[in-house]
mmCIF file of C-alpha atoms in Angstrom:
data_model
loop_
_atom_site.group_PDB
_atom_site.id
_atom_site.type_symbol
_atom_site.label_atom_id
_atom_site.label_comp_id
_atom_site.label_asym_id
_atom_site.label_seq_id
_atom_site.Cartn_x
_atom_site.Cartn_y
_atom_site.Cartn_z
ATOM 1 C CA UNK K 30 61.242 -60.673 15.457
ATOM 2 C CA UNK K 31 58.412 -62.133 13.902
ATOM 3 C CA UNK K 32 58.213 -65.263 15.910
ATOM 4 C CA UNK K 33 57.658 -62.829 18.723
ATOM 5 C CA UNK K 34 54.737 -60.680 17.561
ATOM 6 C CA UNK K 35 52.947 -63.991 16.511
ATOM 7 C CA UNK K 36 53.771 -65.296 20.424
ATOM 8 C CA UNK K 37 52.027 -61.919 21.443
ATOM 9 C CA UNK K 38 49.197 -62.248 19.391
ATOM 10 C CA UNK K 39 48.311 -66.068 20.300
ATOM 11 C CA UNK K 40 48.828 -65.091 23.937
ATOM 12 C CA UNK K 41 46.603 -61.910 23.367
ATOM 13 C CA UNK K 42 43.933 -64.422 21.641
ATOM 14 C CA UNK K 43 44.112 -66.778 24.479
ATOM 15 C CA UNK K 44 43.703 -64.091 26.819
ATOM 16 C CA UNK K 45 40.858 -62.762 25.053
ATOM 17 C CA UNK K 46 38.968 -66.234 25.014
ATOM 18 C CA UNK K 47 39.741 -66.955 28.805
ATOM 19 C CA UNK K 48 38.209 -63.475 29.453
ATOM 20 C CA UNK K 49 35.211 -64.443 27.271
ATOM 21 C CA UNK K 50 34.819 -68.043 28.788
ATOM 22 C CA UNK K 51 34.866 -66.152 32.612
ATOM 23 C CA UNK K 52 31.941 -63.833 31.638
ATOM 24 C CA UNK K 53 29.576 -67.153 30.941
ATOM 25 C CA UNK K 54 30.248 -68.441 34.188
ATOM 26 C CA UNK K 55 27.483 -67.580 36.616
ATOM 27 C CA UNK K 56 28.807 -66.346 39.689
ATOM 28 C CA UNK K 57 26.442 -66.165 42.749
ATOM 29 C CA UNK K 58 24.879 -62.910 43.047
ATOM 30 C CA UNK K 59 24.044 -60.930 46.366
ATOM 31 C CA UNK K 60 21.146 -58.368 45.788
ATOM 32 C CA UNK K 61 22.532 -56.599 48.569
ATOM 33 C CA UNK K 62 20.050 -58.881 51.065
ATOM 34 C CA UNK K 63 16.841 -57.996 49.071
ATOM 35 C CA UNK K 64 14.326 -60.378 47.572
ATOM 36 C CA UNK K 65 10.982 -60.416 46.640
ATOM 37 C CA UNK K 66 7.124 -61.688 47.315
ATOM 38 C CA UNK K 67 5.519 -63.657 44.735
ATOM 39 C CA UNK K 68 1.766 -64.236 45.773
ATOM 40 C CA UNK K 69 -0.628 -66.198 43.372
ATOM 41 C CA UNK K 70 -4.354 -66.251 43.856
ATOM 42 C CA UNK K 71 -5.736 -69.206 42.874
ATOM 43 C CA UNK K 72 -8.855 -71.298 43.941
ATOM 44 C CA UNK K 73 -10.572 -74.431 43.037
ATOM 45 C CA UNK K 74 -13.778 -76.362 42.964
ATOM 46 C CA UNK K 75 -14.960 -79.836 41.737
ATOM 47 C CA UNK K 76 -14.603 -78.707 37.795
ATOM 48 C CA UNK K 77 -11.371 -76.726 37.851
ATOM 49 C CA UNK K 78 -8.409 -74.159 39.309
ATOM 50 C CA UNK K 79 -9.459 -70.737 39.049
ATOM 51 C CA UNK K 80 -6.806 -67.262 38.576
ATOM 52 C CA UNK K 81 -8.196 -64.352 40.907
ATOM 53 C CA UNK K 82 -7.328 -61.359 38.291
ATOM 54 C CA UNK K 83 -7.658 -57.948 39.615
ATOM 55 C CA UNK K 84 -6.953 -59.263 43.322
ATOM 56 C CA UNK K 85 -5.839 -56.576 45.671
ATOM 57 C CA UNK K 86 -3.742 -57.118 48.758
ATOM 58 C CA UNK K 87 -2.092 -54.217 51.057
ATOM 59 C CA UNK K 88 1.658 -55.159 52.081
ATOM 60 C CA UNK K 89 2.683 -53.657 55.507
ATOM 61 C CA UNK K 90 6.242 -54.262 56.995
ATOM 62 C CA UNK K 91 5.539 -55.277 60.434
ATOM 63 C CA UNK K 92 8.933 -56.681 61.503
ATOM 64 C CA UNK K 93 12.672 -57.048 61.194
ATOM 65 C CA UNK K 94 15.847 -59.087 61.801
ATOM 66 C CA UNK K 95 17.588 -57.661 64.989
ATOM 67 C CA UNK K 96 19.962 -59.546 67.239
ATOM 68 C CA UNK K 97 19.452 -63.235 65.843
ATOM 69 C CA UNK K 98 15.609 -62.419 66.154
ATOM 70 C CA UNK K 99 12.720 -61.300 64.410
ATOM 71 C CA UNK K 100 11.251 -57.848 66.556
ATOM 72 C CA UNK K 101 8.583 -55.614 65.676
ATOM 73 C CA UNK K 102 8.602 -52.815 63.330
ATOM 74 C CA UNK K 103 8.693 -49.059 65.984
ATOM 75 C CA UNK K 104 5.252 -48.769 64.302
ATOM 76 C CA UNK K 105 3.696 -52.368 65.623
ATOM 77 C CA UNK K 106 5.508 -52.056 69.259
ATOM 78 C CA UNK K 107 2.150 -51.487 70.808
ATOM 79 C CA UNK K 108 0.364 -54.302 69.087
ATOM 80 C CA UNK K 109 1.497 -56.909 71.284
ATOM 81 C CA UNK K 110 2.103 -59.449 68.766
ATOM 82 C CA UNK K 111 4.840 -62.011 69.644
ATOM 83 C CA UNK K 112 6.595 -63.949 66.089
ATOM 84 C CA UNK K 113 5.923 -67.718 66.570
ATOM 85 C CA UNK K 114 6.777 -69.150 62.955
ATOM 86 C CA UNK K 115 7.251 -72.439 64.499
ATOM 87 C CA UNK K 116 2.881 -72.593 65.070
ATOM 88 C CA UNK K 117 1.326 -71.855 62.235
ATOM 89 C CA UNK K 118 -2.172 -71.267 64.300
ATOM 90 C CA UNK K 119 -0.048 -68.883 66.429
ATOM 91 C CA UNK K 120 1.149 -67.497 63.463
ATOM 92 C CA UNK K 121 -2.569 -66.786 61.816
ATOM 93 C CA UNK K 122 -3.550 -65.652 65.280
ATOM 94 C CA UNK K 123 -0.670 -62.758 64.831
ATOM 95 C CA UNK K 124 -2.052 -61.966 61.474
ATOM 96 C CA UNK K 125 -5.475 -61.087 62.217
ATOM 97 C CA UNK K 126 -3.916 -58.993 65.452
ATOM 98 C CA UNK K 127 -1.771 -56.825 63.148
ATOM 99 C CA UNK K 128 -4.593 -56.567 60.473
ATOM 100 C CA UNK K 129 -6.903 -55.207 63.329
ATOM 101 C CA UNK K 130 -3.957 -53.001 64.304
ATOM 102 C CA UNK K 131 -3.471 -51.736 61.060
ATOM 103 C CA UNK K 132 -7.084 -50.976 60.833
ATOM 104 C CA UNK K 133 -7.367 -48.982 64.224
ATOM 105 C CA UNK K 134 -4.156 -47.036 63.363
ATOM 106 C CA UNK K 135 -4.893 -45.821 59.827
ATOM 107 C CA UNK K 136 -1.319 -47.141 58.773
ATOM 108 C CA UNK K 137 -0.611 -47.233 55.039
ATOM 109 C CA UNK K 138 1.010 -49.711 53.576
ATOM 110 C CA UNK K 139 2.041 -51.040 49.851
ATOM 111 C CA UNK K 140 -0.918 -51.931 47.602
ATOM 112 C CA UNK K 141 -0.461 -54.337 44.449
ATOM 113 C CA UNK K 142 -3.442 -55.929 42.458
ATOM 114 C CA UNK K 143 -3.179 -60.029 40.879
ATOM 115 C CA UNK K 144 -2.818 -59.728 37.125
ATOM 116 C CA UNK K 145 -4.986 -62.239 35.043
ATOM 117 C CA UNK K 146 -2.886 -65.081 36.114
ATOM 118 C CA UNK K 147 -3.626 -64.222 39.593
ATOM 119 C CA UNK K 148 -0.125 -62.891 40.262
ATOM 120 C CA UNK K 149 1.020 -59.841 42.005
ATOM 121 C CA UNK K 150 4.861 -59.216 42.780
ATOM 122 C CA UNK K 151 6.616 -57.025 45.775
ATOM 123 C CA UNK K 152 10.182 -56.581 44.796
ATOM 124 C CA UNK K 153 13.314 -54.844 46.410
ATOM 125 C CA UNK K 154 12.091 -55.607 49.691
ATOM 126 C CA UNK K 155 14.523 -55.975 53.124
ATOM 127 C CA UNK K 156 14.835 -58.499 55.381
ATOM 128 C CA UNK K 157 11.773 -58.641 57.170
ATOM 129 C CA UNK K 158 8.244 -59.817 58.505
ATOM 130 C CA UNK K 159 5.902 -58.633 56.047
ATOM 131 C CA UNK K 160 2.012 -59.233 56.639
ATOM 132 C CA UNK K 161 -0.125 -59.245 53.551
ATOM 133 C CA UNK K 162 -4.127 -58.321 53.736
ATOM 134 C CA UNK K 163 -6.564 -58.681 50.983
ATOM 135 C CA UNK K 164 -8.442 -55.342 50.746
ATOM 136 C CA UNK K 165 -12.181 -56.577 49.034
ATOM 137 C CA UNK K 166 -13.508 -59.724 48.535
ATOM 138 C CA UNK K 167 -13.312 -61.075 44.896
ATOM 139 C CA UNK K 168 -16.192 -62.814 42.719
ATOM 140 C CA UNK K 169 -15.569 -65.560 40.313
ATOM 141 C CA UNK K 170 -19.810 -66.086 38.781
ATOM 142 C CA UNK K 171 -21.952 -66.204 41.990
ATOM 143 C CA UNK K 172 -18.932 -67.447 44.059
ATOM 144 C CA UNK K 173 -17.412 -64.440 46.683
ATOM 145 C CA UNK K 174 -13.729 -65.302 48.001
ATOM 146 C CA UNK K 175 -11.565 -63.665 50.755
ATOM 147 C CA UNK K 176 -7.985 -64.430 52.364
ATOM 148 C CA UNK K 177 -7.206 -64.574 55.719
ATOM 149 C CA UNK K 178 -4.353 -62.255 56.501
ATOM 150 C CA UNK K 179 -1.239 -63.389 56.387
ATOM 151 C CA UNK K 180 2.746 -63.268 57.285
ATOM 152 C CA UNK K 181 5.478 -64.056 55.431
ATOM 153 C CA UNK K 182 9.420 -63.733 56.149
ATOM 154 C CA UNK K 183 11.918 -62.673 53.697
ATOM 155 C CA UNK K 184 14.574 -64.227 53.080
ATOM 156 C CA UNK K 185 11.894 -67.373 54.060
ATOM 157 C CA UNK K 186 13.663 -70.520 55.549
ATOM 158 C CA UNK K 187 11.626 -73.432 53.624
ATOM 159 C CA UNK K 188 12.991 -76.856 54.533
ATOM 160 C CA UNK K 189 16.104 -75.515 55.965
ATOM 161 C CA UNK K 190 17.101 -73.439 52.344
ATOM 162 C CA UNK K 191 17.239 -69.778 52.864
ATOM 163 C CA UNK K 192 14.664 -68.263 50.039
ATOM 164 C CA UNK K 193 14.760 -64.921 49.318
ATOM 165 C CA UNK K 194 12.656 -64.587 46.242
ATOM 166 C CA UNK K 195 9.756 -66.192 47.892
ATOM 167 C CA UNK K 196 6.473 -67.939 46.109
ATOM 168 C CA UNK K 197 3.406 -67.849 48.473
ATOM 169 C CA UNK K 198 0.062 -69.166 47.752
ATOM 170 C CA UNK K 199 -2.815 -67.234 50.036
ATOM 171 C CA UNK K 200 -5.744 -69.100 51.343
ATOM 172 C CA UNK K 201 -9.426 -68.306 50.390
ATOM 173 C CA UNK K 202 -12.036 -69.023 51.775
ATOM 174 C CA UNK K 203 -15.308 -68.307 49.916
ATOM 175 C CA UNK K 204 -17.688 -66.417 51.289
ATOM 176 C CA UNK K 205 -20.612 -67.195 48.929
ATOM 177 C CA UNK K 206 -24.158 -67.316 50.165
ATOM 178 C CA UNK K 207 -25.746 -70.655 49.349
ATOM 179 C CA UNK K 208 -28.872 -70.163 46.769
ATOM 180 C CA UNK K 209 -31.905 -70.246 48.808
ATOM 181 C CA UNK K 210 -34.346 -73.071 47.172
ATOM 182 C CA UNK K 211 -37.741 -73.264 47.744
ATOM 183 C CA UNK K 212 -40.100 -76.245 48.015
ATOM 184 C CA UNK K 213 -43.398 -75.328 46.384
ATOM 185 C CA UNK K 214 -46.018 -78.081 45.810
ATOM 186 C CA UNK K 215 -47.215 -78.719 42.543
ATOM 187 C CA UNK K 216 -50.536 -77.093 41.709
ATOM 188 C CA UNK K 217 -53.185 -79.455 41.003
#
């Protein structure tokens, strides 16, 4: 009888360690086709890479996934943009259409402001097109930047890998007005 309760117990142990070793497994994870938008204002000059803290950018859903396809949001029908993400001039072009749309049509969308490393994050979001507009302009000493609007896709398809936590990096353009310097002759 004994030989059996000790067979019991070193099956019960070995059970208890397989069960263990199957929780440190990682197992791929759906997040039930959600991801996220990392964007990280940065800029640079001669002398060095500059965070744009207290950044804020307006997040508008202006598409979705339908039929193998991305379509327009109900709410940008009438905007006549057309999704080209193979031309990224196209694709600019579509930005600056839907930020003037937005703009005309008082629509509301998700605001989020960098935090001192320049970083602002959109989570939980669906698939979709998602167009991303910087509301002011933002000063660094003298120097004045702004972003172009922009469009990003999530899940993003980045050298054929489907991303759905995506990383994007705006472009700024700054906006600073050159110091005015005068040439006044020497007084003799």
């Amino acid at each position: 009888m004994s030989r059996i309760i000790k067979r019991k117990r070193i099956y019960m142990c070995m059970a208890s360690v397989m069960c263990m070793l199957l929780l440190l497994i990682p197992l791929p994870v759906s997040a039930n086709n959600q991801g996220s938008i990392l964007l990280k204002a940065t800029v640079e000059d001669e002398a060095a890479v500059y965070n744009l803290s207290n950044t804020e950018f307006t997040m508008y859903q202006v598409g979705i996934y339908k039929k193998n396809s991305w379509v327009l949001e109900t709410e940008f029908a009438k905007s006549g943009v057309v999704f080209d993400f193979e031309d990224s001039s196209a694709q600019a072009e579509a930005a600056k259409k839907l930020e003037k749309y937005v703009q005309d049509n008082n629509i509301r969308g998700m605001s989020g402001k960098t935090n001192s490393d320049g970083e602002v994050m959109y989570r939980n979001l669906e698939k979709g097109v998602y167009l991303f507009v910087q509301i002011h302009t933002t000063q660094i000493g003298n120097q004045v930047y702004r972003s172009e609007p922009f469009i990003i896709t999530v899940p993003g398809n980045y050298d054929g890998q489907i991303i759905w936590n995506v990383t994007a990096e705006p472009k700024f353009k700054n906006e600073s007005i050159p110091p005015i310097t005068t040439n006044t002759p020497p007084v003799s």
